[in-house]
XYZ file of C-alpha atoms in Angstrom:
232
model
C 105.137 140.856 106.301
C 102.499 142.554 107.103
C 102.249 140.988 110.051
C 105.656 140.932 110.804
C 105.038 145.169 110.222
C 102.535 145.568 112.655
C 104.438 142.954 115.259
C 107.521 145.095 114.711
C 105.039 148.394 115.483
C 102.979 146.565 118.907
C 107.111 146.374 119.788
C 107.839 150.246 119.021
C 105.152 150.913 120.882
C 103.573 153.044 118.213
C 100.435 150.256 117.520
C 98.199 149.781 120.351
C 95.956 146.910 119.370
C 97.536 143.623 118.808
C 94.287 141.789 117.841
C 95.576 142.610 113.917
C 98.738 141.674 114.458
C 97.706 138.588 116.160
C 94.630 137.013 113.989
C 97.615 137.930 110.664
C 100.600 136.154 111.761
C 97.795 133.102 113.354
C 96.174 132.845 110.169
C 99.943 132.730 108.400
C 101.264 130.346 110.876
C 98.270 128.164 109.772
C 98.584 128.213 105.929
C 102.502 127.597 106.691
C 101.972 124.126 107.841
C 98.998 123.763 105.254
C 101.655 124.226 102.696
C 103.839 121.478 104.318
C 100.910 119.133 103.445
C 102.030 118.832 100.029
C 105.285 117.304 100.080
C 103.491 114.201 101.865
C 101.763 113.457 98.282
C 104.810 111.867 97.652
C 104.129 109.367 99.755
C 101.342 106.921 99.582
C 100.988 105.838 103.655
C 101.290 109.348 104.573
C 99.018 111.321 102.252
C 96.042 108.870 102.892
C 94.327 111.594 104.999
C 94.421 113.863 101.945
C 93.671 111.788 99.326
C 90.559 110.434 101.472
C 89.142 114.235 102.223
C 89.188 115.506 98.281
C 87.422 112.193 96.722
C 84.451 112.612 99.300
C 84.380 116.482 99.667
C 81.846 116.510 96.966
C 79.460 113.712 98.579
C 80.378 115.567 102.219
C 79.263 119.021 101.132
C 75.606 117.578 99.425
C 75.182 116.198 102.750
C 76.366 118.884 104.985
C 74.062 121.060 103.017
C 70.669 118.738 103.695
C 71.776 118.144 107.514
C 72.579 121.730 107.794
C 68.972 122.856 106.640
C 67.716 119.961 109.360
C 70.045 121.393 112.012
C 68.797 124.657 111.336
C 65.728 124.216 111.719
C 65.703 122.809 114.785
C 68.071 125.783 116.241
C 64.837 128.035 115.121
C 62.251 126.389 117.041
C 64.046 125.551 120.379
C 65.340 129.139 120.219
C 61.415 130.585 119.955
C 59.839 128.181 122.001
C 61.895 127.146 124.498
C 64.034 131.127 125.646
C 61.996 132.074 127.824
C 61.825 128.803 129.913
C 65.908 127.215 129.499
C 68.790 129.340 129.722
C 70.483 127.184 127.157
C 68.116 128.631 124.830
C 67.739 132.208 124.698
C 69.418 133.018 121.915
C 69.594 131.679 118.158
C 73.546 131.649 119.331
C 73.941 129.609 122.556
C 70.915 127.261 121.052
C 73.388 127.072 117.952
C 75.777 126.126 120.855
C 73.486 124.044 123.361
C 72.550 121.563 120.158
C 76.316 120.873 119.354
C 76.931 119.857 122.549
C 74.276 117.764 122.132
C 74.969 116.654 119.118
C 78.355 115.475 120.770
C 76.811 113.552 123.521
C 78.018 116.740 126.265
C 76.395 118.424 129.095
C 72.929 116.027 128.337
C 72.182 116.031 132.086
C 72.261 119.570 132.592
C 70.135 120.229 129.488
C 67.007 117.783 130.478
C 67.605 119.199 134.702
C 67.217 123.484 134.062
C 63.674 122.186 131.556
C 61.097 123.608 134.205
C 58.110 120.792 134.526
C 55.418 123.340 134.700
C 53.871 124.778 132.649
C 52.798 121.463 131.346
C 52.568 121.955 127.741
C 55.811 122.616 127.078
C 57.490 120.648 129.122
C 56.411 118.096 127.230
C 57.364 119.806 124.320
C 60.862 120.392 125.802
C 61.036 116.530 125.994
C 59.753 115.781 122.761
C 62.007 118.101 121.348
C 64.847 117.258 122.937
C 64.527 113.138 122.300
C 64.019 114.329 118.957
C 66.963 115.774 117.743
C 69.262 113.700 119.694
C 68.299 110.233 118.436
C 68.127 111.846 114.649
C 71.134 113.342 114.792
C 73.409 110.844 116.632
C 71.590 107.874 115.082
C 71.177 109.093 111.557
C 73.294 111.828 110.587
C 76.061 111.430 112.744
C 76.319 107.742 111.495
C 76.043 108.650 108.046
C 78.132 110.986 107.997
C 81.173 108.210 109.067
C 79.691 105.918 106.775
C 80.525 108.072 103.719
C 84.052 108.791 104.590
C 84.467 105.515 105.573
C 83.026 104.010 102.258
C 85.102 106.616 100.481
C 88.361 105.299 102.624
C 88.059 102.112 101.230
C 87.553 103.032 98.175
C 90.612 105.274 98.386
C 92.547 102.454 99.479
C 91.676 100.223 96.990
C 92.477 102.621 94.038
C 95.465 101.558 91.638
C 98.411 104.227 91.868
C 98.414 106.331 89.275
C 94.379 107.287 89.696
C 95.148 107.298 93.799
C 96.995 110.716 93.464
C 97.765 113.339 91.073
C 101.320 112.807 90.873
C 100.651 109.202 89.568
C 99.078 110.719 86.747
C 102.297 113.341 85.828
C 104.663 110.468 86.437
C 101.880 108.309 83.931
C 102.101 111.772 81.224
C 105.572 112.057 81.869
C 105.994 108.410 81.123
C 104.454 108.338 77.863
C 106.038 111.649 76.521
C 109.567 109.518 76.533
C 107.906 106.325 75.080
C 106.726 108.944 72.461
C 110.229 110.162 71.762
C 112.082 106.801 72.002
C 109.518 105.742 69.308
C 110.208 108.605 67.419
C 113.446 107.762 67.525
C 114.131 104.172 66.409
C 111.480 105.207 63.111
C 114.227 107.716 61.734
C 117.394 105.170 63.016
C 115.186 102.475 60.456
C 114.420 105.012 57.575
C 118.056 105.609 57.396
C 119.220 101.554 57.423
C 116.565 100.494 55.752
C 118.026 99.670 51.513
C 116.037 101.932 49.028
C 113.699 99.206 47.314
C 112.240 100.141 43.620
C 108.852 99.633 43.115
C 107.545 96.265 41.955
C 105.876 98.635 38.942
C 109.011 100.051 37.944
C 110.937 96.340 37.872
C 108.238 94.539 35.728
C 107.998 98.123 33.758
C 111.340 97.240 32.683
C 111.124 93.793 32.126
C 108.274 94.540 29.766
C 110.534 96.928 27.735
C 113.209 94.354 27.122
C 111.093 92.196 26.114
C 109.727 93.619 23.285
C 112.941 95.264 22.139
C 114.007 91.072 21.980
C 111.206 90.950 20.285
C 111.862 93.288 17.885
C 115.642 92.466 17.026
C 114.535 88.792 16.394
C 111.979 89.441 13.827
C 114.140 92.401 11.761
C 116.121 90.103 9.542
C 112.723 87.879 8.316
C 111.287 91.490 7.180
C 114.341 92.485 5.186
C 114.286 88.957 3.331
C 111.126 89.345 2.612
C 111.460 93.516 1.019
C 115.058 91.217 -1.333
C 112.920 88.796 -2.510
C 109.750 90.766 -3.653
C 111.452 93.002 -6.762
C 112.541 89.256 -8.540
């Protein structure tokens, strides 16, 4: 909204500077396109890039911190030592741009060609410096970075659906809730249909009481006969 208002103000000549408006519009468009990526989460084959990046991000961050310290060591060393002899090392920013280009295999010949051969110690230092940086970062650092992503990609492809993305966890939770509701309904139906059961103790207690009553009744005449014979 702010970018739209700035754009209108630029159109009506009320604001001369277009840069803030361009930055806000560009960022707005960028985040809108990023937000559309969440709809790809429902399709496994399309969402593999985002899932791989999310799973590999902790390892990548730790690796970037370590390699970044090593990169800054080369950057400041090249700027301090070669800044007065080579045009591509005359400032920290330009030195970082030069090393990043060398890291991606760009403009290597020109970097070596522009290095002066005198004085000889600086020339030898520059050759050792460039060869060491290129060999270390291209053959070791960059290869390890790619290996981390490749390993995570293989793990993602072998994961089951419920662990592969967040939607699988949501669907599993919904299934568990539905199963719990069905189980509770079936238990309630069983309680309604099941007949009333008399406890075993009460049944045996009633039987014993009936038997004792019958025994008392059978013994009653003999007792009365004994009572009648006694006075005579």
